[in-house]
mmCIF file of C-alpha atoms in Angstrom:
data_model
loop_
_atom_site.group_PDB
_atom_site.id
_atom_site.type_symbol
_atom_site.label_atom_id
_atom_site.label_comp_id
_atom_site.label_asym_id
_atom_site.label_seq_id
_atom_site.Cartn_x
_atom_site.Cartn_y
_atom_site.Cartn_z
ATOM 1 C CA MET A 1 58.732 -22.273 -12.364
ATOM 2 C CA LYS A 2 57.345 -19.383 -14.095
ATOM 3 C CA GLN A 3 55.878 -21.800 -16.498
ATOM 4 C CA ASP A 4 54.370 -23.588 -13.592
ATOM 5 C CA LYS A 5 53.094 -20.545 -12.216
ATOM 6 C CA LYS A 6 51.564 -19.580 -15.512
ATOM 7 C CA VAL A 7 50.003 -23.055 -15.609
ATOM 8 C CA ILE A 8 48.414 -22.741 -12.060
ATOM 9 C CA HIS A 9 47.118 -19.268 -13.040
ATOM 10 C CA SER A 10 45.790 -20.599 -16.341
ATOM 11 C CA LEU A 11 43.696 -23.165 -14.078
ATOM 12 C CA ILE A 12 42.559 -20.559 -11.571
ATOM 13 C CA ALA A 13 41.581 -18.308 -14.164
ATOM 14 C CA PHE A 14 39.232 -21.351 -15.746
ATOM 15 C CA ILE A 15 37.691 -21.798 -12.834
ATOM 16 C CA ILE A 16 36.808 -18.370 -11.840
ATOM 17 C CA MET A 17 35.770 -17.444 -15.419
ATOM 18 C CA ILE A 18 33.505 -20.342 -15.646
ATOM 19 C CA THR A 19 32.149 -19.788 -12.042
ATOM 20 C CA ILE A 20 30.982 -15.847 -12.870
ATOM 21 C CA ALA A 21 29.094 -17.036 -16.345
ATOM 22 C CA ILE A 22 27.501 -19.733 -14.847
ATOM 23 C CA ILE A 23 26.136 -16.981 -12.265
ATOM 24 C CA LEU A 24 25.461 -14.998 -15.052
ATOM 25 C CA ILE A 25 23.437 -17.123 -16.738
ATOM 26 C CA VAL A 26 21.542 -18.560 -14.371
ATOM 27 C CA LEU A 27 21.097 -15.122 -13.078
ATOM 28 C CA GLY A 28 19.612 -14.031 -16.247
ATOM 29 C CA VAL A 29 17.072 -17.062 -16.526
ATOM 30 C CA ILE A 30 16.249 -15.866 -12.857
ATOM 31 C CA LEU A 31 15.233 -12.499 -13.390
ATOM 32 C CA ASP A 32 13.833 -13.179 -16.970
ATOM 33 C CA ARG A 33 11.203 -15.446 -14.905
ATOM 34 C CA ILE A 34 10.576 -12.828 -12.237
ATOM 35 C CA GLY A 35 9.481 -10.639 -14.861
ATOM 36 C CA ALA A 36 7.490 -13.043 -17.270
ATOM 37 C CA THR A 37 5.981 -14.309 -13.979
ATOM 38 C CA ASN A 38 5.262 -10.661 -12.850
ATOM 39 C CA PHE A 39 3.795 -9.735 -16.417
ATOM 40 C CA VAL A 40 0.188 -9.516 -17.098
ATOM 41 C CA LYS A 41 -0.295 -11.348 -20.117
ATOM 42 C CA SER A 42 -3.823 -11.379 -22.061
ATOM 43 C CA ASP A 43 -5.985 -14.546 -22.871
ATOM 44 C CA ALA A 44 -4.930 -14.741 -26.320
ATOM 45 C CA ILE A 45 -1.569 -14.149 -27.285
ATOM 46 C CA PRO A 46 1.297 -14.106 -24.963
ATOM 47 C CA LYS A 47 3.621 -10.550 -25.263
ATOM 48 C CA TYR A 48 6.146 -10.656 -22.651
ATOM 49 C CA LYS A 49 9.530 -9.983 -24.254
ATOM 50 C CA SER A 50 12.667 -9.811 -22.038
ATOM 51 C CA PRO A 51 14.582 -6.960 -21.358
ATOM 52 C CA PHE A 52 17.724 -5.791 -22.693
ATOM 53 C CA TYR A 53 20.080 -6.645 -19.574
ATOM 54 C CA ILE A 54 18.724 -9.869 -19.690
ATOM 55 C CA TYR A 55 19.966 -10.468 -23.199
ATOM 56 C CA LEU A 56 23.307 -8.280 -22.089
ATOM 57 C CA LEU A 57 23.853 -11.257 -18.623
ATOM 58 C CA GLU A 58 22.768 -14.203 -20.824
ATOM 59 C CA ILE A 59 24.834 -13.534 -23.810
ATOM 60 C CA GLY A 60 28.176 -12.543 -21.700
ATOM 61 C CA GLY A 61 28.091 -15.246 -19.335
ATOM 62 C CA ALA A 62 27.732 -17.348 -22.706
ATOM 63 C CA VAL A 63 30.680 -15.578 -24.343
ATOM 64 C CA LEU A 64 32.466 -15.612 -20.924
ATOM 65 C CA PHE A 65 31.791 -19.552 -20.838
ATOM 66 C CA LEU A 66 33.518 -20.049 -23.907
ATOM 67 C CA LEU A 67 36.532 -17.884 -23.626
ATOM 68 C CA SER A 68 37.354 -19.533 -20.143
ATOM 69 C CA PHE A 69 38.066 -22.867 -22.249
ATOM 70 C CA GLY A 70 41.077 -21.076 -23.572
ATOM 71 C CA ASN A 71 42.785 -20.923 -20.207
ATOM 72 C CA LEU A 72 41.598 -24.852 -19.774
ATOM 73 C CA HIS A 73 43.020 -25.586 -23.400
ATOM 74 C CA PHE A 74 46.545 -23.714 -22.075
ATOM 75 C CA TYR A 75 46.667 -25.726 -18.500
ATOM 76 C CA LEU A 76 45.908 -29.066 -20.483
ATOM 77 C CA GLN A 77 48.095 -28.240 -23.224
ATOM 78 C CA ASN A 78 51.068 -27.403 -20.627
ATOM 79 C CA LYS A 79 49.950 -30.038 -18.018
ATOM 80 C CA TYR A 80 49.668 -32.993 -20.595
ATOM 81 C CA ASN A 81 51.422 -32.264 -23.369
ATOM 82 C CA ILE A 82 48.841 -32.029 -25.981
ATOM 83 C CA LYS A 83 50.204 -30.986 -29.278
ATOM 84 C CA LYS A 84 49.274 -27.892 -31.156
ATOM 85 C CA MET A 85 47.152 -27.779 -34.139
ATOM 86 C CA ASN A 86 48.763 -27.060 -37.419
ATOM 87 C CA ILE A 87 47.064 -25.193 -40.172
ATOM 88 C CA LYS A 88 45.955 -28.041 -42.053
ATOM 89 C CA GLN A 89 43.864 -29.573 -38.745
ATOM 90 C CA MET A 90 42.318 -25.913 -38.700
ATOM 91 C CA ALA A 91 41.515 -25.823 -41.770
ATOM 92 C CA ILE A 92 39.350 -29.415 -41.258
ATOM 93 C CA ILE A 93 38.054 -28.133 -38.358
ATOM 94 C CA ALA A 94 36.989 -25.036 -40.014
ATOM 95 C CA VAL A 95 35.136 -27.192 -42.899
ATOM 96 C CA PHE A 96 33.468 -29.330 -40.492
ATOM 97 C CA SER A 97 32.509 -26.979 -38.215
ATOM 98 C CA ALA A 98 30.295 -25.276 -40.968
ATOM 99 C CA LEU A 99 29.174 -28.031 -42.228
ATOM 100 C CA SER A 100 27.782 -28.797 -38.303
ATOM 101 C CA VAL A 101 26.042 -25.499 -38.501
ATOM 102 C CA ILE A 102 24.308 -26.435 -42.503
ATOM 103 C CA LEU A 103 23.428 -29.728 -41.058
ATOM 104 C CA TYR A 104 21.793 -28.059 -37.951
ATOM 105 C CA TYR A 105 19.583 -25.431 -40.020
ATOM 106 C CA PHE A 106 18.739 -28.037 -43.056
ATOM 107 C CA ALA A 107 19.169 -31.578 -42.100
ATOM 108 C CA LYS A 108 16.381 -32.061 -39.291
ATOM 109 C CA PHE A 109 13.054 -33.603 -39.207
ATOM 110 C CA ASN A 110 10.175 -34.332 -36.611
ATOM 111 C CA ILE A 111 8.986 -37.716 -35.599
ATOM 112 C CA PRO A 112 5.343 -37.826 -34.968
ATOM 113 C CA ILE A 113 5.526 -39.802 -31.437
ATOM 114 C CA PHE A 114 7.107 -36.719 -30.347
ATOM 115 C CA PRO A 115 6.888 -33.189 -29.718
ATOM 116 C CA SER A 116 7.006 -30.967 -32.517
ATOM 117 C CA TRP A 117 9.723 -29.018 -30.652
ATOM 118 C CA LEU A 118 12.471 -32.459 -30.846
ATOM 119 C CA ASP A 119 14.119 -32.407 -33.678
ATOM 120 C CA ILE A 120 16.480 -35.101 -34.832
ATOM 121 C CA GLN A 121 19.551 -33.590 -36.157
ATOM 122 C CA PHE A 122 22.830 -34.805 -37.375
ATOM 123 C CA SER A 123 24.739 -31.290 -36.553
ATOM 124 C CA ASP A 124 27.010 -33.399 -34.111
ATOM 125 C CA VAL A 125 28.556 -35.731 -36.780
ATOM 126 C CA PRO A 126 30.803 -33.415 -37.974
ATOM 127 C CA ALA A 127 32.123 -33.103 -34.223
ATOM 128 C CA LEU A 128 32.113 -36.209 -33.305
ATOM 129 C CA LEU A 129 34.309 -37.181 -36.539
ATOM 130 C CA VAL A 130 36.524 -34.379 -35.704
ATOM 131 C CA GLY A 131 37.181 -35.491 -32.340
ATOM 132 C CA PHE A 132 37.258 -38.983 -33.238
ATOM 133 C CA MET A 133 40.490 -38.121 -35.417
ATOM 134 C CA TYR A 134 42.089 -35.101 -33.938
ATOM 135 C CA GLY A 135 41.445 -35.586 -30.338
ATOM 136 C CA PRO A 136 38.230 -34.443 -27.765
ATOM 137 C CA PHE A 137 39.242 -30.986 -27.625
ATOM 138 C CA SER A 138 39.413 -30.558 -31.457
ATOM 139 C CA GLY A 139 35.870 -31.675 -31.700
ATOM 140 C CA ALA A 140 34.589 -29.196 -28.685
ATOM 141 C CA LEU A 141 35.952 -26.631 -30.746
ATOM 142 C CA THR A 142 33.453 -28.052 -33.419
ATOM 143 C CA ILE A 143 31.010 -27.334 -31.113
ATOM 144 C CA VAL A 144 31.963 -24.335 -29.882
ATOM 145 C CA ILE A 145 32.472 -22.391 -33.655
ATOM 146 C CA ARG A 146 28.807 -23.981 -34.305
ATOM 147 C CA PHE A 147 27.713 -22.204 -31.270
ATOM 148 C CA PHE A 148 28.996 -19.050 -32.028
ATOM 149 C CA CYS A 149 27.157 -19.171 -35.498
ATOM 150 C CA LYS A 150 24.071 -20.621 -34.136
ATOM 151 C CA LEU A 151 23.966 -17.402 -31.013
ATOM 152 C CA PRO A 152 22.773 -14.180 -33.741
ATOM 153 C CA GLY A 153 19.566 -16.268 -34.550
ATOM 154 C CA THR A 154 18.620 -17.018 -31.211
ATOM 155 C CA GLN A 155 14.569 -16.753 -29.973
ATOM 156 C CA THR A 156 15.697 -17.612 -26.613
ATOM 157 C CA VAL A 157 17.763 -15.064 -25.524
ATOM 158 C CA GLY A 158 20.961 -17.749 -25.894
ATOM 159 C CA VAL A 159 19.516 -20.155 -23.428
ATOM 160 C CA GLY A 160 18.749 -22.793 -26.054
ATOM 161 C CA GLU A 161 21.816 -22.081 -27.818
ATOM 162 C CA LEU A 162 23.629 -22.220 -24.128
ATOM 163 C CA ALA A 163 22.056 -25.599 -23.501
ATOM 164 C CA ASP A 164 22.663 -27.672 -26.928
ATOM 165 C CA LEU A 165 26.542 -26.366 -26.100
ATOM 166 C CA LEU A 166 26.704 -28.192 -23.027
ATOM 167 C CA ILE A 167 24.996 -31.015 -24.988
ATOM 168 C CA GLY A 168 27.013 -31.363 -27.489
ATOM 169 C CA LEU A 169 30.537 -30.801 -25.337
ATOM 170 C CA THR A 170 29.117 -33.408 -23.259
ATOM 171 C CA LEU A 171 28.543 -35.809 -26.295
ATOM 172 C CA VAL A 172 31.820 -34.981 -27.954
ATOM 173 C CA LEU A 173 34.631 -34.858 -24.835
ATOM 174 C CA THR A 174 33.221 -37.929 -23.100
ATOM 175 C CA SER A 175 32.831 -40.182 -26.471
ATOM 176 C CA ALA A 176 36.420 -38.892 -27.678
ATOM 177 C CA PHE A 177 38.203 -38.912 -24.826
ATOM 178 C CA PHE A 178 37.628 -42.741 -24.378
ATOM 179 C CA TYR A 179 38.312 -43.323 -27.998
ATOM 180 C CA LYS A 180 41.824 -41.538 -27.674
ATOM 181 C CA LYS A 181 42.763 -44.226 -25.238
ATOM 182 C CA HIS A 182 41.105 -47.173 -26.827
ATOM 183 C CA ARG A 183 41.086 -46.913 -30.869
ATOM 184 C CA THR A 184 39.913 -50.068 -31.843
ATOM 185 C CA LEU A 185 36.075 -51.154 -33.069
ATOM 186 C CA LYS A 186 35.348 -52.488 -29.240
ATOM 187 C CA GLY A 187 36.556 -48.839 -28.333
ATOM 188 C CA ALA A 188 34.528 -46.848 -30.549
ATOM 189 C CA LEU A 189 31.201 -48.657 -29.771
ATOM 190 C CA ILE A 190 31.798 -48.422 -25.711
ATOM 191 C CA SER A 191 32.893 -44.839 -26.738
ATOM 192 C CA MET A 192 29.548 -44.235 -28.366
ATOM 193 C CA LEU A 193 27.825 -45.789 -25.391
ATOM 194 C CA ILE A 194 29.302 -43.294 -22.867
ATOM 195 C CA GLY A 195 28.559 -40.563 -25.028
ATOM 196 C CA MET A 196 24.902 -41.558 -25.810
ATOM 197 C CA ALA A 197 24.065 -42.049 -21.933
ATOM 198 C CA SER A 198 26.617 -38.370 -20.657
ATOM 199 C CA ALA A 199 24.708 -36.458 -23.439
ATOM 200 C CA THR A 200 21.281 -37.859 -22.636
ATOM 201 C CA VAL A 201 21.379 -37.250 -18.899
ATOM 202 C CA VAL A 202 22.857 -33.518 -20.103
ATOM 203 C CA ALA A 203 19.837 -33.298 -22.101
ATOM 204 C CA THR A 204 17.244 -34.482 -19.698
ATOM 205 C CA LEU A 205 18.476 -31.992 -17.288
ATOM 206 C CA SER A 206 18.553 -29.371 -19.818
ATOM 207 C CA ASN A 207 15.158 -29.278 -20.270
ATOM 208 C CA TRP A 208 14.249 -29.656 -17.029
ATOM 209 C CA VAL A 209 15.965 -26.409 -15.943
ATOM 210 C CA LEU A 210 16.816 -23.978 -19.192
ATOM 211 C CA LEU A 211 14.926 -25.493 -22.477
ATOM 212 C CA ILE A 212 11.448 -25.785 -20.735
ATOM 213 C CA PRO A 213 11.303 -22.301 -18.846
ATOM 214 C CA ALA A 214 12.995 -20.938 -21.921
ATOM 215 C CA TYR A 215 10.051 -21.857 -24.344
ATOM 216 C CA LYS A 216 7.789 -20.706 -21.724
ATOM 217 C CA PHE A 217 9.111 -17.322 -19.780
ATOM 218 C CA ILE A 218 11.749 -16.404 -22.945
ATOM 219 C CA ALA A 219 9.759 -17.352 -26.453
ATOM 220 C CA GLY A 220 6.225 -16.603 -24.618
ATOM 221 C CA TYR A 221 5.166 -20.002 -25.134
ATOM 222 C CA PRO A 222 2.101 -20.874 -23.206
ATOM 223 C CA GLN A 223 2.320 -23.838 -20.741
ATOM 224 C CA ALA A 224 -1.173 -24.824 -21.726
ATOM 225 C CA ALA A 225 0.675 -25.424 -25.661
ATOM 226 C CA LEU A 226 3.548 -27.044 -24.231
ATOM 227 C CA THR A 227 0.980 -29.781 -22.165
ATOM 228 C CA GLY A 228 -1.582 -30.090 -25.332
ATOM 229 C CA ALA A 229 0.906 -31.169 -27.352
ATOM 230 C CA MET A 230 1.956 -33.601 -24.581
ATOM 231 C CA ASP A 231 -1.234 -35.118 -24.022
ATOM 232 C CA THR A 232 -2.001 -35.075 -27.779
ATOM 233 C CA ILE A 233 0.791 -37.920 -28.331
ATOM 234 C CA LEU A 234 -0.348 -39.946 -25.430
ATOM 235 C CA GLY A 235 -3.728 -40.261 -27.095
ATOM 236 C CA GLY A 236 -5.704 -36.834 -26.037
ATOM 237 C CA ARG A 237 -6.610 -38.598 -22.752
ATOM 238 C CA GLY A 238 -6.378 -36.017 -20.546
ATOM 239 C CA ILE A 239 -3.707 -37.544 -18.860
ATOM 240 C CA VAL A 240 -1.090 -34.994 -18.574
ATOM 241 C CA ASN A 241 -1.798 -31.701 -17.224
ATOM 242 C CA ASP A 242 0.346 -28.631 -15.877
ATOM 243 C CA ASN A 243 1.002 -30.174 -12.447
ATOM 244 C CA ASN A 244 3.042 -33.627 -13.871
ATOM 245 C CA PHE A 245 3.467 -32.349 -17.489
ATOM 246 C CA MET A 246 7.445 -31.972 -16.612
ATOM 247 C CA PHE A 247 7.270 -35.892 -15.385
ATOM 248 C CA TYR A 248 5.775 -37.519 -18.884
ATOM 249 C CA TYR A 249 7.916 -34.999 -20.752
ATOM 250 C CA LEU A 250 11.162 -35.956 -19.202
ATOM 251 C CA PHE A 251 10.368 -39.636 -19.112
ATOM 252 C CA ILE A 252 8.577 -40.245 -21.934
ATOM 253 C CA ALA A 253 9.685 -37.691 -24.570
ATOM 254 C CA VAL A 254 13.064 -36.204 -23.302
ATOM 255 C CA ILE A 255 14.771 -39.626 -22.872
ATOM 256 C CA PRO A 256 13.503 -41.895 -25.694
ATOM 257 C CA PHE A 257 14.392 -39.200 -28.083
ATOM 258 C CA ASN A 258 17.605 -38.627 -27.262
ATOM 259 C CA ILE A 259 18.517 -42.638 -27.370
ATOM 260 C CA LEU A 260 17.251 -42.564 -30.367
ATOM 261 C CA ARG A 261 18.610 -39.429 -31.826
ATOM 262 C CA TYR A 262 22.221 -40.596 -30.854
ATOM 263 C CA ILE A 263 21.643 -44.363 -32.079
ATOM 264 C CA MET A 264 20.864 -42.789 -35.579
ATOM 265 C CA VAL A 265 23.716 -39.557 -34.747
ATOM 266 C CA PHE A 266 26.633 -42.468 -33.723
ATOM 267 C CA THR A 267 25.362 -44.947 -36.657
ATOM 268 C CA VAL A 268 26.092 -42.059 -39.287
ATOM 269 C CA THR A 269 29.465 -41.250 -37.652
ATOM 270 C CA PHE A 270 30.574 -45.216 -37.574
ATOM 271 C CA ILE A 271 30.038 -45.254 -41.238
ATOM 272 C CA LEU A 272 31.700 -42.174 -42.242
ATOM 273 C CA TYR A 273 34.588 -42.299 -39.627
ATOM 274 C CA LYS A 274 37.023 -45.018 -41.440
ATOM 275 C CA ARG A 275 36.348 -43.444 -45.022
ATOM 276 C CA LEU A 276 36.302 -40.103 -44.254
ATOM 277 C CA GLN A 277 39.921 -40.764 -42.395
ATOM 278 C CA MET A 278 41.896 -42.097 -44.983
ATOM 279 C CA LEU A 279 40.537 -39.126 -47.126
ATOM 280 C CA ILE A 280 41.934 -36.512 -44.110
ATOM 281 C CA ILE A 281 45.388 -38.426 -43.718
ATOM 282 C CA ARG A 282 45.784 -37.942 -47.623
ATOM 283 C CA PHE A 283 45.240 -34.140 -46.973
ATOM 284 C CA ALA A 284 46.738 -33.686 -43.813
ATOM 285 C CA GLY A 285 49.134 -36.474 -42.513
ATOM 286 C CA ASN A 286 48.394 -39.488 -39.810
ATOM 287 C CA TYR A 287 47.528 -37.934 -36.391
ATOM 288 C CA LYS A 288 48.180 -40.741 -34.508
ATOM 289 C CA ASP A 289 52.255 -40.755 -36.039
ATOM 290 C CA GLN A 290 52.467 -37.133 -35.652
ATOM 291 C CA MET A 291 51.137 -37.654 -31.977
ATOM 292 C CA ILE A 292 53.668 -40.042 -31.482
ATOM 293 C CA GLU A 293 56.671 -37.799 -33.188
ATOM 294 C CA TYR A 294 55.292 -34.887 -30.907
ATOM 295 C CA GLU A 295 56.332 -36.958 -27.918
ATOM 296 C CA ASN A 296 59.616 -38.686 -28.924
ATOM 297 C CA GLU A 297 60.601 -34.402 -29.798
ATOM 298 C CA LYS A 298 59.404 -33.596 -26.278
ATOM 299 C CA GLU A 299 61.509 -36.684 -24.632
#
């Protein structure tokens, strides 16, 4: 009975913590946008800098957001008998998290048909590999570790990193959850399609609600520069203006870009998965067999 209460309390704590985290983050964005709007800029170089309390709200909200997943993990672990990670699995997750950070900073490139700030990068590949091998929450943990490693170097008060966190979690959790139940070639392909579709939706919403406002009002990037870059891609014919920029940006740039990006990411993941899985089994054992053994012990 006491254990059941702890499980319920952990779910309630998760809901409360994640709600407060979202409120802090949204409040930080709103206050910063108000401050930037009221700030009188010169015609040349924007000099607006976010107040210190904005950093506290955004980063505090992001940290609380991540801590809330400890309660979620406790709830799911006890509700659905999720197996605890052993030392070898934790070591593999740490290695793949480090690889994800390295890929994020050193393995990215631009495609001229998209705006320069949209980078093709493969930092999600290690998280997907972990998610397919050890389950969705292990893959999500890789994304979370990458988030914390990137946060100190933020140029958008953590907003860009938070959006990347949300997109990465969506990608890994949706695809790994499906693959966990359908460990076949067909299941892998469907899981990739589900992950690609869901992550593209979240990426589109994140660009609309978080990233572009962060570029403009936190990083001080002028709207005219954003509009000009988008218009240049469409031939520089003056089609894009400040009023219709977001429409063209989302549907001509963000959605096609993310579809292409995730096709490339999942292609690399698909090529590497089976080869790396054999090495991981030799090092840490067969995770699927360990899960069967764990379920038998529970019975």
